[in-house]
Amino acid sequence: MRLYHGTSFSASQSIITSEKILHEIQRTYSESSLFPTTNGLVYLTDNIGFAIYVANKEAILRREDFLSVFEVEVDDAELLPDFDQLHYVHGINREDARHLTYSDSLEKAQACCVARSLHLFTDITRQLVLPSNINRKHQLRPLTSELIMLRKNGDHQKASDMLKRQVWHTFKKVFEQK
């Protein structure tokens, strides 16, 4: 299944260097946060506008001018509900959400997760870099804002269509010839 992972630009550089979106990391929203995130998971969405929204929040928190979104391919059988987002958006506690599927989670909270790291070239297929909303002078900043607004409307297709004109970096393994 094609999904998206949004993050700050600096975090994206670490992902590219390590060739992984790590599932075990120091979380931005720790246990002391009002809305903590669970370690051991990579958070994903099928809504590119929502991924940009999350990436923009991370970029602003880190005072970065750019954000990054990775397009990934993950087998449906590996996907789990995002209990943190279900609680944050709908107040559903983990016990009450146990019966929900990743598909329910995407529908209700625009998010799901996977309990492993994702790898460049096999799971991570493309990367998009856009200006964050603090980068006010960048010519593409209005596009970032518009895409974030589309997440509110749930207009996945319009957001995807708008991004077809943008330059994505595609990750392809280069094999040495002998």
Short mmCIF file of N, CA and C in Angstrom, two decimals:
data_model
loop_
_atom_site.label_atom_id
_atom_site.label_comp_id
_atom_site.label_asym_id
_atom_site.label_seq_id
_atom_site.Cartn_x
_atom_site.Cartn_y
_atom_site.Cartn_z
N MET A 1 0.85 -1.17 0.00
CA MET A 1 0.00 0.00 0.00
C MET A 1 0.90 1.23 0.00
N ARG A 2 0.53 2.21 -0.82
CA ARG A 2 1.27 3.47 -0.87
C ARG A 2 0.82 4.38 0.27
N LEU A 3 1.78 4.81 1.07
CA LEU A 3 1.52 5.68 2.21
C LEU A 3 2.60 6.76 2.27
N TYR A 4 2.43 7.70 3.20
CA TYR A 4 3.35 8.82 3.33
C TYR A 4 3.78 9.00 4.78
N HIS A 5 5.02 9.47 4.93
CA HIS A 5 5.59 9.78 6.25
C HIS A 5 6.16 11.19 6.18
N GLY A 6 5.64 12.09 7.00
CA GLY A 6 6.10 13.47 7.01
C GLY A 6 7.04 13.75 8.17
N THR A 7 8.09 14.55 7.91
CA THR A 7 9.05 14.89 8.94
C THR A 7 9.76 16.20 8.59
N SER A 8 10.58 16.67 9.50
CA SER A 8 11.36 17.87 9.24
C SER A 8 12.47 17.55 8.23
N PHE A 9 13.04 18.59 7.64
CA PHE A 9 14.11 18.37 6.67
C PHE A 9 15.34 17.76 7.32
N SER A 10 15.71 18.23 8.52
CA SER A 10 16.90 17.67 9.18
C SER A 10 16.70 16.18 9.49
N ALA A 11 15.51 15.81 9.92
CA ALA A 11 15.23 14.39 10.18
C ALA A 11 15.29 13.59 8.88
N SER A 12 14.85 14.20 7.78
CA SER A 12 14.90 13.49 6.49
C SER A 12 16.34 13.22 6.07
N GLN A 13 17.24 14.13 6.40
CA GLN A 13 18.64 13.93 6.07
C GLN A 13 19.22 12.76 6.87
N SER A 14 18.80 12.62 8.11
CA SER A 14 19.22 11.48 8.93
C SER A 14 18.66 10.18 8.37
N ILE A 15 17.43 10.24 7.88
CA ILE A 15 16.81 9.06 7.27
C ILE A 15 17.60 8.63 6.04
N ILE A 16 17.97 9.58 5.20
CA ILE A 16 18.72 9.26 3.99
C ILE A 16 20.11 8.72 4.34
N THR A 17 20.76 9.34 5.31
CA THR A 17 22.09 8.89 5.72
C THR A 17 22.06 7.47 6.28
N SER A 18 21.09 7.18 7.13
CA SER A 18 20.99 5.84 7.74
C SER A 18 20.29 4.84 6.83
N GLU A 19 19.65 5.37 5.77
CA GLU A 19 18.86 4.57 4.83
C GLU A 19 17.68 3.90 5.50
N LYS A 20 17.15 4.54 6.57
CA LYS A 20 16.01 3.97 7.29
C LYS A 20 15.16 5.06 7.94
N ILE A 21 13.85 4.84 7.97
CA ILE A 21 12.98 5.56 8.89
C ILE A 21 12.90 4.64 10.10
N LEU A 22 13.56 5.05 11.16
CA LEU A 22 13.67 4.19 12.34
C LEU A 22 12.38 4.17 13.15
N HIS A 23 12.05 3.00 13.67
CA HIS A 23 10.86 2.89 14.51
C HIS A 23 11.19 3.08 15.99
N GLU A 24 12.44 2.93 16.35
CA GLU A 24 12.89 3.17 17.73
C GLU A 24 13.71 4.46 17.73
N ILE A 25 13.11 5.55 18.20
CA ILE A 25 13.78 6.86 18.20
C ILE A 25 13.42 7.64 19.46
N GLN A 26 14.13 8.74 19.65
CA GLN A 26 13.73 9.68 20.71
C GLN A 26 12.57 10.49 20.14
N ARG A 27 11.41 10.37 20.73
CA ARG A 27 10.19 10.98 20.22
C ARG A 27 10.13 12.48 20.50
N THR A 28 9.59 13.22 19.53
CA THR A 28 9.35 14.65 19.71
C THR A 28 8.32 14.85 20.81
N TYR A 29 7.29 14.00 20.79
CA TYR A 29 6.21 14.09 21.78
C TYR A 29 6.36 12.92 22.75
N SER A 30 7.12 13.14 23.82
CA SER A 30 7.45 12.09 24.78
C SER A 30 6.29 11.86 25.75
N GLU A 31 6.52 10.98 26.70
CA GLU A 31 5.50 10.65 27.70
C GLU A 31 5.05 11.87 28.50
N SER A 32 5.91 12.87 28.64
CA SER A 32 5.55 14.07 29.39
C SER A 32 4.71 15.05 28.56
N SER A 33 4.57 14.77 27.27
CA SER A 33 3.79 15.62 26.37
C SER A 33 2.29 15.42 26.62
N LEU A 34 1.52 16.42 26.24
CA LEU A 34 0.06 16.31 26.35
C LEU A 34 -0.46 15.18 25.46
N PHE A 35 0.15 15.01 24.30
CA PHE A 35 -0.24 13.95 23.36
C PHE A 35 0.99 13.15 22.95
N PRO A 36 1.46 12.25 23.82
CA PRO A 36 2.68 11.49 23.52
C PRO A 36 2.48 10.51 22.38
N THR A 37 3.59 10.16 21.72
CA THR A 37 3.55 9.14 20.67
C THR A 37 4.31 7.92 21.17
N THR A 38 3.87 6.77 20.74
CA THR A 38 4.43 5.50 21.19
C THR A 38 5.69 5.17 20.41
N ASN A 39 6.76 4.84 21.13
CA ASN A 39 7.99 4.44 20.47
C ASN A 39 7.83 3.03 19.91
N GLY A 40 8.64 2.69 18.91
CA GLY A 40 8.58 1.37 18.32
C GLY A 40 7.68 1.30 17.09
N LEU A 41 7.22 2.47 16.64
CA LEU A 41 6.32 2.53 15.48
C LEU A 41 6.77 3.62 14.51
N VAL A 42 6.49 3.41 13.23
CA VAL A 42 6.63 4.46 12.22
C VAL A 42 5.21 4.86 11.84
N TYR A 43 4.91 6.13 11.97
CA TYR A 43 3.57 6.65 11.71
C TYR A 43 3.42 7.02 10.23
N LEU A 44 2.27 6.63 9.65
CA LEU A 44 2.03 6.78 8.21
C LEU A 44 0.61 7.28 7.96
N THR A 45 0.39 7.79 6.75
CA THR A 45 -0.94 8.22 6.34
C THR A 45 -1.11 7.98 4.85
N ASP A 46 -2.35 7.86 4.42
CA ASP A 46 -2.62 7.76 2.98
C ASP A 46 -2.98 9.13 2.40
N ASN A 47 -2.97 10.16 3.23
CA ASN A 47 -3.34 11.52 2.83
C ASN A 47 -2.09 12.38 2.79
N ILE A 48 -1.62 12.71 1.58
CA ILE A 48 -0.40 13.51 1.44
C ILE A 48 -0.53 14.86 2.14
N GLY A 49 -1.72 15.43 2.16
CA GLY A 49 -1.93 16.70 2.87
C GLY A 49 -1.70 16.55 4.36
N PHE A 50 -2.12 15.42 4.93
CA PHE A 50 -1.90 15.17 6.35
C PHE A 50 -0.41 14.96 6.63
N ALA A 51 0.28 14.26 5.73
CA ALA A 51 1.73 14.06 5.89
C ALA A 51 2.46 15.41 5.87
N ILE A 52 2.03 16.30 4.99
CA ILE A 52 2.64 17.63 4.91
C ILE A 52 2.33 18.42 6.18
N TYR A 53 1.12 18.29 6.69
CA TYR A 53 0.73 18.94 7.96
C TYR A 53 1.66 18.50 9.10
N VAL A 54 1.86 17.19 9.23
CA VAL A 54 2.73 16.65 10.29
C VAL A 54 4.17 17.13 10.08
N ALA A 55 4.65 17.07 8.84
CA ALA A 55 6.01 17.51 8.54
C ALA A 55 6.19 18.99 8.83
N ASN A 56 5.18 19.79 8.52
CA ASN A 56 5.24 21.23 8.77
C ASN A 56 5.32 21.51 10.28
N LYS A 57 4.54 20.77 11.07
CA LYS A 57 4.60 20.92 12.54
C LYS A 57 6.01 20.62 13.05
N GLU A 58 6.59 19.54 12.55
CA GLU A 58 7.95 19.16 12.97
C GLU A 58 8.96 20.23 12.55
N ALA A 59 8.84 20.72 11.32
CA ALA A 59 9.77 21.74 10.83
C ALA A 59 9.67 23.02 11.65
N ILE A 60 8.46 23.44 11.95
CA ILE A 60 8.26 24.66 12.75
C ILE A 60 8.82 24.46 14.16
N LEU A 61 8.55 23.31 14.75
CA LEU A 61 9.06 23.01 16.09
C LEU A 61 10.59 23.10 16.13
N ARG A 62 11.23 22.67 15.04
CA ARG A 62 12.69 22.69 14.96
C ARG A 62 13.22 23.98 14.32
N ARG A 63 12.30 24.90 14.00
CA ARG A 63 12.64 26.17 13.36
C ARG A 63 13.39 25.98 12.03
N GLU A 64 12.85 25.08 11.22
CA GLU A 64 13.46 24.76 9.93
C GLU A 64 12.64 25.34 8.79
N ASP A 65 13.33 25.76 7.75
CA ASP A 65 12.69 26.36 6.60
C ASP A 65 12.05 25.35 5.65
N PHE A 66 12.44 24.08 5.77
CA PHE A 66 11.92 23.06 4.85
C PHE A 66 11.40 21.84 5.60
N LEU A 67 10.50 21.14 4.94
CA LEU A 67 9.93 19.89 5.45
C LEU A 67 10.13 18.82 4.39
N SER A 68 9.90 17.60 4.78
CA SER A 68 10.08 16.49 3.86
C SER A 68 8.97 15.45 4.04
N VAL A 69 8.55 14.88 2.93
CA VAL A 69 7.57 13.79 2.95
C VAL A 69 8.16 12.64 2.15
N PHE A 70 8.11 11.46 2.74
CA PHE A 70 8.56 10.25 2.05
C PHE A 70 7.34 9.44 1.62
N GLU A 71 7.39 8.95 0.39
CA GLU A 71 6.39 8.01 -0.10
C GLU A 71 6.95 6.62 0.17
N VAL A 72 6.13 5.76 0.76
CA VAL A 72 6.58 4.41 1.11
C VAL A 72 5.57 3.38 0.60
N GLU A 73 6.05 2.18 0.46
CA GLU A 73 5.20 1.03 0.12
C GLU A 73 5.31 0.02 1.25
N VAL A 74 4.18 -0.29 1.88
CA VAL A 74 4.17 -1.24 3.00
C VAL A 74 3.05 -2.24 2.76
N ASP A 75 3.34 -3.51 3.00
CA ASP A 75 2.33 -4.56 2.86
C ASP A 75 1.20 -4.31 3.86
N ASP A 76 -0.03 -4.40 3.39
CA ASP A 76 -1.20 -4.18 4.25
C ASP A 76 -1.18 -5.04 5.51
N ALA A 77 -0.65 -6.25 5.40
CA ALA A 77 -0.64 -7.17 6.53
C ALA A 77 0.22 -6.67 7.70
N GLU A 78 1.13 -5.75 7.43
CA GLU A 78 2.00 -5.20 8.48
C GLU A 78 1.42 -3.98 9.17
N LEU A 79 0.38 -3.39 8.60
CA LEU A 79 -0.13 -2.12 9.11
C LEU A 79 -1.00 -2.30 10.35
N LEU A 80 -0.87 -1.34 11.25
CA LEU A 80 -1.59 -1.34 12.52
C LEU A 80 -2.36 -0.03 12.69
N PRO A 81 -3.38 -0.02 13.53
CA PRO A 81 -4.06 1.25 13.83
C PRO A 81 -3.11 2.18 14.59
N ASP A 82 -3.27 3.46 14.40
CA ASP A 82 -2.51 4.46 15.16
C ASP A 82 -3.32 4.81 16.40
N PHE A 83 -3.06 4.09 17.49
CA PHE A 83 -3.81 4.29 18.73
C PHE A 83 -3.62 5.69 19.29
N ASP A 84 -2.43 6.25 19.12
CA ASP A 84 -2.16 7.60 19.63
C ASP A 84 -3.04 8.63 18.93
N GLN A 85 -3.11 8.55 17.60
CA GLN A 85 -3.90 9.52 16.84
C GLN A 85 -5.40 9.30 17.07
N LEU A 86 -5.82 8.05 17.21
CA LEU A 86 -7.23 7.78 17.51
C LEU A 86 -7.62 8.39 18.85
N HIS A 87 -6.72 8.33 19.82
CA HIS A 87 -6.98 8.94 21.13
C HIS A 87 -6.99 10.47 21.01
N TYR A 88 -6.02 11.01 20.30
CA TYR A 88 -5.90 12.46 20.14
C TYR A 88 -7.10 13.05 19.40
N VAL A 89 -7.50 12.42 18.31
CA VAL A 89 -8.58 12.96 17.46
C VAL A 89 -9.97 12.65 18.02
N HIS A 90 -10.16 11.43 18.51
CA HIS A 90 -11.51 10.98 18.90
C HIS A 90 -11.66 10.63 20.38
N GLY A 91 -10.59 10.70 21.14
CA GLY A 91 -10.68 10.35 22.56
C GLY A 91 -10.88 8.87 22.81
N ILE A 92 -10.57 8.04 21.80
CA ILE A 92 -10.73 6.59 21.93
C ILE A 92 -9.50 6.03 22.64
N ASN A 93 -9.69 5.39 23.79
CA ASN A 93 -8.53 4.83 24.48
C ASN A 93 -8.09 3.53 23.80
N ARG A 94 -6.88 3.12 24.10
CA ARG A 94 -6.27 1.95 23.46
C ARG A 94 -7.12 0.69 23.60
N GLU A 95 -7.67 0.47 24.77
CA GLU A 95 -8.48 -0.73 25.00
C GLU A 95 -9.73 -0.73 24.11
N ASP A 96 -10.40 0.40 24.00
CA ASP A 96 -11.60 0.50 23.17
C ASP A 96 -11.27 0.44 21.67
N ALA A 97 -10.03 0.74 21.32
CA ALA A 97 -9.63 0.76 19.91
C ALA A 97 -9.04 -0.57 19.45
N ARG A 98 -8.91 -1.53 20.34
CA ARG A 98 -8.27 -2.81 20.01
C ARG A 98 -8.93 -3.52 18.82
N HIS A 99 -10.23 -3.35 18.65
CA HIS A 99 -10.95 -4.03 17.57
C HIS A 99 -10.79 -3.33 16.21
N LEU A 100 -10.25 -2.11 16.21
CA LEU A 100 -10.13 -1.35 14.97
C LEU A 100 -8.97 -1.86 14.11
N THR A 101 -9.13 -1.75 12.80
CA THR A 101 -8.08 -2.13 11.86
C THR A 101 -7.31 -0.89 11.43
N TYR A 102 -6.21 -1.12 10.70
CA TYR A 102 -5.46 0.02 10.17
C TYR A 102 -6.34 0.85 9.24
N SER A 103 -7.22 0.17 8.51
CA SER A 103 -8.13 0.85 7.59
C SER A 103 -9.11 1.75 8.35
N ASP A 104 -9.63 1.25 9.47
CA ASP A 104 -10.49 2.07 10.33
C ASP A 104 -9.73 3.29 10.83
N SER A 105 -8.48 3.07 11.21
CA SER A 105 -7.64 4.14 11.73
C SER A 105 -7.39 5.21 10.66
N LEU A 106 -7.13 4.78 9.43
CA LEU A 106 -6.94 5.75 8.34
C LEU A 106 -8.22 6.55 8.11
N GLU A 107 -9.35 5.87 8.16
CA GLU A 107 -10.63 6.54 7.93
C GLU A 107 -10.96 7.53 9.05
N LYS A 108 -10.75 7.12 10.29
CA LYS A 108 -11.14 7.95 11.44
C LYS A 108 -10.10 9.01 11.80
N ALA A 109 -8.81 8.66 11.69
CA ALA A 109 -7.76 9.55 12.20
C ALA A 109 -6.70 9.92 11.17
N GLN A 110 -6.87 9.46 9.93
CA GLN A 110 -5.95 9.72 8.84
C GLN A 110 -4.55 9.18 9.10
N ALA A 111 -4.42 8.18 9.97
CA ALA A 111 -3.10 7.66 10.29
C ALA A 111 -3.16 6.18 10.64
N CYS A 112 -2.04 5.51 10.36
CA CYS A 112 -1.82 4.14 10.77
C CYS A 112 -0.33 4.03 11.08
N CYS A 113 0.15 2.84 11.36
CA CYS A 113 1.57 2.71 11.67
C CYS A 113 2.06 1.30 11.34
N VAL A 114 3.37 1.15 11.40
CA VAL A 114 4.01 -0.14 11.19
C VAL A 114 5.05 -0.29 12.30
N ALA A 115 5.20 -1.52 12.81
CA ALA A 115 6.07 -1.77 13.96
C ALA A 115 7.46 -2.25 13.53
N ARG A 116 8.04 -1.56 12.58
CA ARG A 116 9.41 -1.85 12.15
C ARG A 116 9.97 -0.62 11.45
N SER A 117 11.27 -0.61 11.27
CA SER A 117 11.89 0.46 10.50
C SER A 117 11.60 0.24 9.02
N LEU A 118 11.54 1.33 8.28
CA LEU A 118 11.33 1.26 6.83
C LEU A 118 12.66 1.58 6.14
N HIS A 119 12.96 0.85 5.07
CA HIS A 119 14.27 0.94 4.44
C HIS A 119 14.22 1.64 3.08
N LEU A 120 15.25 2.45 2.87
CA LEU A 120 15.43 3.12 1.59
C LEU A 120 15.59 2.06 0.51
N PHE A 121 15.06 2.32 -0.65
CA PHE A 121 15.14 1.47 -1.84
C PHE A 121 14.14 0.32 -1.81
N THR A 122 13.80 -0.24 -0.65
CA THR A 122 12.83 -1.33 -0.63
C THR A 122 11.46 -0.84 -0.18
N ASP A 123 11.40 -0.08 0.91
CA ASP A 123 10.13 0.45 1.41
C ASP A 123 9.93 1.92 1.02
N ILE A 124 10.99 2.70 1.11
CA ILE A 124 10.93 4.14 0.84
C ILE A 124 11.25 4.36 -0.63
N THR A 125 10.28 4.90 -1.36
CA THR A 125 10.45 5.01 -2.81
C THR A 125 10.76 6.42 -3.30
N ARG A 126 10.18 7.44 -2.65
CA ARG A 126 10.38 8.82 -3.13
C ARG A 126 10.38 9.79 -1.95
N GLN A 127 10.93 10.99 -2.23
CA GLN A 127 10.96 12.06 -1.24
C GLN A 127 10.57 13.37 -1.91
N LEU A 128 9.76 14.14 -1.20
CA LEU A 128 9.37 15.48 -1.63
C LEU A 128 9.84 16.46 -0.57
N VAL A 129 10.45 17.56 -0.99
CA VAL A 129 10.86 18.63 -0.08
C VAL A 129 10.08 19.88 -0.45
N LEU A 130 9.47 20.49 0.56
CA LEU A 130 8.70 21.73 0.38
C LEU A 130 9.11 22.72 1.47
N PRO A 131 8.86 24.01 1.24
CA PRO A 131 9.13 24.98 2.30
C PRO A 131 8.12 24.82 3.43
N SER A 132 8.58 25.01 4.65
CA SER A 132 7.65 25.01 5.78
C SER A 132 6.96 26.37 5.82
N ASN A 133 5.96 26.49 6.65
CA ASN A 133 5.22 27.76 6.72
C ASN A 133 5.99 28.89 7.39
N ILE A 134 7.15 28.63 7.96
CA ILE A 134 7.96 29.74 8.48
C ILE A 134 8.87 30.32 7.40
N ASN A 135 8.94 29.65 6.27
CA ASN A 135 9.77 30.09 5.14
C ASN A 135 8.91 30.99 4.23
N ARG A 136 8.51 32.11 4.76
CA ARG A 136 7.49 32.98 4.14
C ARG A 136 7.86 33.51 2.76
N LYS A 137 9.13 33.66 2.48
CA LYS A 137 9.53 34.26 1.20
C LYS A 137 9.67 33.25 0.07
N HIS A 138 9.62 31.97 0.38
CA HIS A 138 9.79 30.95 -0.66
C HIS A 138 8.56 30.91 -1.56
N GLN A 139 8.78 30.82 -2.85
CA GLN A 139 7.68 30.86 -3.82
C GLN A 139 6.70 29.70 -3.69
N LEU A 140 7.13 28.57 -3.13
CA LEU A 140 6.24 27.42 -2.98
C LEU A 140 5.54 27.36 -1.63
N ARG A 141 5.81 28.31 -0.74
CA ARG A 141 5.18 28.29 0.58
C ARG A 141 3.66 28.33 0.50
N PRO A 142 3.04 29.11 -0.42
CA PRO A 142 1.57 29.05 -0.54
C PRO A 142 1.06 27.65 -0.91
N LEU A 143 1.85 26.92 -1.68
CA LEU A 143 1.47 25.54 -2.03
C LEU A 143 1.43 24.68 -0.77
N THR A 144 2.44 24.82 0.08
CA THR A 144 2.46 24.07 1.34
C THR A 144 1.19 24.36 2.14
N SER A 145 0.86 25.63 2.27
CA SER A 145 -0.35 26.01 3.04
C SER A 145 -1.61 25.43 2.43
N GLU A 146 -1.71 25.48 1.11
CA GLU A 146 -2.90 24.94 0.44
C GLU A 146 -3.01 23.43 0.63
N LEU A 147 -1.89 22.74 0.53
CA LEU A 147 -1.90 21.28 0.72
C LEU A 147 -2.29 20.91 2.15
N ILE A 148 -1.84 21.70 3.12
CA ILE A 148 -2.23 21.46 4.51
C ILE A 148 -3.73 21.65 4.68
N MET A 149 -4.29 22.65 4.03
CA MET A 149 -5.74 22.89 4.11
C MET A 149 -6.52 21.73 3.48
N LEU A 150 -6.00 21.15 2.42
CA LEU A 150 -6.68 20.02 1.78
C LEU A 150 -6.76 18.82 2.72
N ARG A 151 -5.83 18.71 3.65
CA ARG A 151 -5.90 17.62 4.63
C ARG A 151 -7.14 17.77 5.48
N LYS A 152 -7.53 19.01 5.77
CA LYS A 152 -8.73 19.24 6.57
C LYS A 152 -9.98 18.81 5.82
N ASN A 153 -9.96 19.02 4.53
CA ASN A 153 -11.11 18.66 3.71
C ASN A 153 -11.09 17.19 3.30
N GLY A 154 -9.98 16.53 3.55
CA GLY A 154 -9.86 15.13 3.16
C GLY A 154 -9.80 14.94 1.66
N ASP A 155 -9.36 15.97 0.95
CA ASP A 155 -9.32 15.90 -0.51
C ASP A 155 -7.98 15.33 -0.98
N HIS A 156 -7.82 14.03 -0.80
CA HIS A 156 -6.57 13.35 -1.13
C HIS A 156 -6.20 13.53 -2.61
N GLN A 157 -7.19 13.35 -3.48
CA GLN A 157 -6.90 13.34 -4.91
C GLN A 157 -6.44 14.71 -5.41
N LYS A 158 -7.07 15.77 -4.96
CA LYS A 158 -6.66 17.11 -5.38
C LYS A 158 -5.23 17.40 -4.93
N ALA A 159 -4.90 17.03 -3.71
CA ALA A 159 -3.54 17.23 -3.20
C ALA A 159 -2.55 16.43 -4.04
N SER A 160 -2.87 15.18 -4.33
CA SER A 160 -1.99 14.34 -5.15
C SER A 160 -1.80 14.93 -6.53
N ASP A 161 -2.89 15.41 -7.12
CA ASP A 161 -2.81 16.02 -8.46
C ASP A 161 -1.92 17.26 -8.45
N MET A 162 -2.04 18.08 -7.42
CA MET A 162 -1.22 19.29 -7.32
C MET A 162 0.26 18.95 -7.22
N LEU A 163 0.58 17.83 -6.60
CA LEU A 163 1.98 17.46 -6.40
C LEU A 163 2.60 16.75 -7.59
N LYS A 164 1.81 16.40 -8.58
CA LYS A 164 2.36 15.77 -9.78
C LYS A 164 3.31 16.71 -10.51
N ARG A 165 3.11 18.00 -10.34
CA ARG A 165 3.96 19.00 -11.01
C ARG A 165 5.23 19.30 -10.21
N GLN A 166 5.34 18.75 -9.02
CA GLN A 166 6.51 19.01 -8.18
C GLN A 166 7.59 17.95 -8.42
N VAL A 167 8.82 18.33 -8.12
CA VAL A 167 9.94 17.42 -8.30
C VAL A 167 10.08 16.53 -7.07
N TRP A 168 9.98 15.23 -7.29
CA TRP A 168 10.19 14.23 -6.25
C TRP A 168 11.55 13.59 -6.50
N HIS A 169 12.26 13.27 -5.44
CA HIS A 169 13.50 12.51 -5.57
C HIS A 169 13.13 11.03 -5.47
N THR A 170 13.49 10.27 -6.49
CA THR A 170 13.19 8.84 -6.51
C THR A 170 14.43 8.07 -6.05
N PHE A 171 14.22 7.11 -5.17
CA PHE A 171 15.33 6.30 -4.66
C PHE A 171 15.42 5.00 -5.45
N LYS A 172 16.55 4.82 -6.10
CA LYS A 172 16.79 3.59 -6.87
C LYS A 172 18.16 3.06 -6.49
N LYS A 173 18.22 1.78 -6.28
CA LYS A 173 19.48 1.13 -5.93
C LYS A 173 20.35 1.08 -7.18
N VAL A 174 21.60 1.48 -7.04
CA VAL A 174 22.55 1.41 -8.14
C VAL A 174 23.37 0.14 -7.93
N PHE A 175 23.33 -0.73 -8.92
CA PHE A 175 24.06 -1.98 -8.82
C PHE A 175 25.37 -1.86 -9.59
N GLU A 176 26.45 -2.35 -8.97
CA GLU A 176 27.75 -2.33 -9.63
C GLU A 176 27.80 -3.44 -10.66
N GLN A 177 28.39 -3.12 -11.81
CA GLN A 177 28.60 -4.15 -12.84
C GLN A 177 30.00 -4.70 -12.69
N LYS A 178 30.12 -6.00 -12.89
CA LYS A 178 31.45 -6.64 -12.76
C LYS A 178 32.03 -6.88 -14.11
#
